[in-house]
C-alpha cells in the first residue's frame, strides 16, 4: 500500500489526469442518462400528440359552445312551455274547477271544435298562417328532428306557445291577445 501511495505521489500529474478522466466519464454518463430520459419523454409527448384529439378533447371550444347553446335553448323552451302550460292549467282550474278548452277536443291528435273554427275565422288565423308560411316552414325545416305527426304537433305546441314571433307577426299576436283579453 505504501508503494502505491509513493507511486501516486511521484506521478501526481498522471493521478490528477486519471481523476479528471474519471470525473469526465461520470459527467458524460450522467448527461447521457439525462438525454435518454429527455428522449423518452419527447417520444411519449410525440406519441400523445399523434393520438390527438382524444375522446375527452375531440371537440373544439366553438363546437362545444354551439352544442351548449342548442342544449340550453332546448331546455329554455321546455321550461317556458311547462310554465305556460301550468299557468293555463291553473287559470282553467280557477275558473271552472275542471280543465276545459272550448276550442279543442281532448284527444290526440288535437282537433278543433266548432267553436274553435269560429274563433279561427273571426281572428283570420288562416290568413295569418298563409301570409307567414315561409317563416313557419323554415322554422319547421330547421328544427324538426322527425316528421312524425305527433312530433310535429308537440313541437308546434311548445314553440308557438313560447316563441310565437317565430311563426306569425307581432300585429297578429296583438290581435290574438286582444281577443283573449276581451273574451277572458
Short mmCIF file of C-alpha atoms in Angstrom, two decimals:
data_model
loop_
_atom_site.label_atom_id
_atom_site.label_comp_id
_atom_site.label_asym_id
_atom_site.label_seq_id
_atom_site.Cartn_x
_atom_site.Cartn_y
_atom_site.Cartn_z
CA UNK A 1 0.00 0.00 0.00
CA UNK A 2 2.88 2.31 0.79
CA UNK A 3 4.35 1.64 -2.59
CA UNK A 4 1.04 2.63 -4.32
CA UNK A 5 0.85 5.89 -2.38
CA UNK A 6 4.53 6.57 -3.10
CA UNK A 7 3.96 5.83 -6.81
CA UNK A 8 0.93 8.25 -6.90
CA UNK A 9 2.92 10.99 -5.14
CA UNK A 10 5.81 10.52 -7.52
CA UNK A 11 3.48 10.56 -10.51
CA UNK A 12 0.85 13.04 -9.25
CA UNK A 13 0.21 14.64 -12.66
CA UNK A 14 -0.88 11.26 -14.03
CA UNK A 15 -3.07 10.68 -11.00
CA UNK A 16 -4.75 14.04 -11.46
CA UNK A 17 -5.37 13.25 -15.11
CA UNK A 18 -6.78 9.88 -14.08
CA UNK A 19 -9.14 11.57 -11.58
CA UNK A 20 -10.13 14.21 -14.13
CA UNK A 21 -10.82 11.42 -16.65
CA UNK A 22 -12.98 9.61 -14.07
CA UNK A 23 -14.94 12.78 -13.32
CA UNK A 24 -15.42 13.48 -17.04
CA UNK A 25 -16.56 9.88 -17.60
CA UNK A 26 -19.01 10.23 -14.68
CA UNK A 27 -20.36 13.55 -16.05
CA UNK A 28 -20.73 12.09 -19.56
CA UNK A 29 -22.52 9.05 -18.15
CA UNK A 30 -24.98 11.31 -16.23
CA UNK A 31 -25.54 13.56 -19.26
CA UNK A 32 -26.17 10.50 -21.44
CA UNK A 33 -28.64 9.20 -18.85
CA UNK A 34 -30.49 12.56 -18.78
CA UNK A 35 -30.55 12.68 -22.59
CA UNK A 36 -32.15 9.19 -22.64
CA UNK A 37 -34.81 10.36 -20.13
CA UNK A 38 -35.47 13.51 -22.17
CA UNK A 39 -35.66 11.48 -25.39
CA UNK A 40 -38.15 9.05 -23.79
CA UNK A 41 -40.23 11.99 -22.55
CA UNK A 42 -40.15 13.57 -26.03
CA UNK A 43 -41.21 10.27 -27.62
CA UNK A 44 -44.10 9.97 -25.16
CA UNK A 45 -45.17 13.53 -25.94
CA UNK A 46 -44.87 12.91 -29.70
CA UNK A 47 -46.97 9.74 -29.34
CA UNK A 48 -49.64 11.60 -27.34
CA UNK A 49 -49.75 14.40 -29.91
CA UNK A 50 -50.16 11.81 -32.64
CA UNK A 51 -53.20 10.43 -30.81
CA UNK A 52 -54.90 13.84 -30.54
CA UNK A 53 -57.66 14.66 -30.25
CA UNK A 54 -58.58 12.15 -27.59
CA UNK A 55 -62.25 11.44 -26.86
CA UNK A 56 -62.22 13.92 -24.00
CA UNK A 57 -60.92 16.78 -26.16
CA UNK A 58 -62.21 15.92 -29.63
CA UNK A 59 -64.47 18.97 -29.81
CA UNK A 60 -63.10 22.41 -30.27
CA UNK A 61 -64.30 25.10 -27.91
CA UNK A 62 -66.51 26.64 -30.59
CA UNK A 63 -68.13 23.24 -31.28
CA UNK A 64 -68.84 22.78 -27.58
CA UNK A 65 -70.15 26.34 -27.31
CA UNK A 66 -72.59 25.74 -30.18
CA UNK A 67 -73.67 22.41 -28.73
CA UNK A 68 -74.29 24.03 -25.35
CA UNK A 69 -76.25 26.87 -26.97
CA UNK A 70 -78.55 24.36 -28.68
CA UNK A 71 -78.99 22.35 -25.47
CA UNK A 72 -79.64 25.46 -23.40
CA UNK A 73 -82.16 26.72 -25.96
CA UNK A 74 -83.99 23.39 -25.84
CA UNK A 75 -84.06 23.44 -22.04
CA UNK A 76 -85.25 27.05 -22.01
CA UNK A 77 -88.01 26.25 -24.50
CA UNK A 78 -89.14 23.26 -22.46
CA UNK A 79 -89.17 25.24 -19.22
CA UNK A 80 -91.12 28.11 -20.75
CA UNK A 81 -93.58 25.66 -22.29
CA UNK A 82 -94.08 23.94 -18.95
CA UNK A 83 -94.53 27.31 -17.23
CA UNK A 84 -97.12 28.44 -19.77
CA UNK A 85 -98.90 25.08 -19.58
CA UNK A 86 -99.06 25.27 -15.79
CA UNK A 87 -100.34 28.85 -15.99
CA UNK A 88 -103.11 27.77 -18.35
CA UNK A 89 -103.96 24.80 -16.14
CA UNK A 90 -104.15 26.98 -13.04
CA UNK A 91 -106.39 29.53 -14.80
CA UNK A 92 -108.71 26.79 -16.05
CA UNK A 93 -108.89 25.16 -12.65
CA UNK A 94 -109.64 28.51 -11.01
CA UNK A 95 -112.38 29.33 -13.50
CA UNK A 96 -114.23 26.03 -13.64
CA UNK A 97 -112.60 23.56 -11.26
CA UNK A 98 -112.05 21.35 -14.34
CA UNK A 99 -109.77 21.64 -17.35
CA UNK A 100 -111.98 22.51 -20.31
CA UNK A 101 -110.91 24.16 -23.54
CA UNK A 102 -113.91 25.03 -25.70
CA UNK A 103 -111.76 25.39 -28.81
CA UNK A 104 -110.05 21.98 -28.96
CA UNK A 105 -111.11 18.41 -28.22
CA UNK A 106 -109.25 16.49 -25.52
CA UNK A 107 -107.70 13.71 -27.59
CA UNK A 108 -104.76 13.07 -29.87
CA UNK A 109 -104.30 14.32 -32.48
CA UNK A 110 -105.53 17.65 -31.25
CA UNK A 111 -108.62 18.70 -33.20
CA UNK A 112 -110.51 21.95 -33.32
CA UNK A 113 -114.13 22.16 -32.15
CA UNK A 114 -116.87 24.07 -33.95
CA UNK A 115 -116.31 26.98 -31.56
CA UNK A 116 -112.61 26.76 -32.35
CA UNK A 117 -113.29 27.07 -36.09
CA UNK A 118 -115.48 30.10 -35.43
CA UNK A 119 -112.62 31.69 -33.49
CA UNK A 120 -110.15 30.82 -36.29
CA UNK A 121 -112.43 32.56 -38.81
CA UNK A 122 -113.03 35.58 -36.57
CA UNK A 123 -109.29 36.08 -35.97
CA UNK A 124 -108.33 35.41 -39.58
CA UNK A 125 -105.85 32.73 -38.49
CA UNK A 126 -105.85 31.02 -41.86
CA UNK A 127 -104.64 34.28 -43.42
CA UNK A 128 -102.04 34.67 -40.66
CA UNK A 129 -100.67 31.21 -41.38
CA UNK A 130 -100.79 31.69 -45.15
CA UNK A 131 -99.00 35.07 -45.05
CA UNK A 132 -96.30 33.69 -42.73
CA UNK A 133 -95.95 30.25 -44.30
CA UNK A 134 -92.34 30.81 -45.44
CA UNK A 135 -91.33 31.70 -41.87
CA UNK A 136 -93.27 28.75 -40.41
CA UNK A 137 -91.92 26.29 -42.97
CA UNK A 138 -88.33 27.47 -42.39
CA UNK A 139 -88.70 27.02 -38.63
CA UNK A 140 -90.07 23.50 -39.12
CA UNK A 141 -87.33 22.52 -41.59
CA UNK A 142 -84.56 23.84 -39.34
CA UNK A 143 -85.76 22.40 -36.06
CA UNK A 144 -87.76 19.22 -36.56
CA UNK A 145 -85.84 16.04 -35.94
CA UNK A 146 -88.73 13.85 -37.03
CA UNK A 147 -91.63 14.22 -39.46
CA UNK A 148 -93.82 12.02 -37.31
CA UNK A 149 -97.19 13.84 -36.93
CA UNK A 150 -97.07 13.53 -33.14
CA UNK A 151 -93.59 15.10 -33.03
CA UNK A 152 -94.74 17.93 -35.31
CA UNK A 153 -97.79 18.57 -33.10
CA UNK A 154 -95.68 18.60 -29.92
CA UNK A 155 -93.04 20.83 -31.48
CA UNK A 156 -95.64 23.34 -32.62
CA UNK A 157 -97.45 23.31 -29.27
CA UNK A 158 -94.22 24.06 -27.41
CA UNK A 159 -92.70 26.53 -29.85
CA UNK A 160 -95.82 28.53 -30.71
CA UNK A 161 -96.62 28.93 -27.02
CA UNK A 162 -93.13 30.10 -26.10
CA UNK A 163 -91.93 31.81 -29.31
CA UNK A 164 -94.99 32.98 -31.26
CA UNK A 165 -92.93 35.54 -33.21
CA UNK A 166 -91.13 32.68 -34.96
CA UNK A 167 -94.44 31.86 -36.65
CA UNK A 168 -96.55 34.98 -37.02
CA UNK A 169 -96.06 38.73 -36.99
CA UNK A 170 -96.41 40.93 -33.94
CA UNK A 171 -99.56 42.60 -35.27
CA UNK A 172 -101.18 39.14 -35.49
CA UNK A 173 -100.15 38.36 -31.93
CA UNK A 174 -101.64 41.66 -30.74
CA UNK A 175 -104.91 40.76 -32.46
CA UNK A 176 -104.98 37.36 -30.69
CA UNK A 177 -104.11 38.94 -27.33
CA UNK A 178 -106.90 41.49 -27.69
CA UNK A 179 -109.50 38.79 -28.37
CA UNK A 180 -108.16 36.69 -25.47
CA UNK A 181 -108.35 39.69 -23.16
CA UNK A 182 -111.86 40.65 -24.26
CA UNK A 183 -113.20 37.09 -24.02
CA UNK A 184 -111.37 36.12 -20.82
#
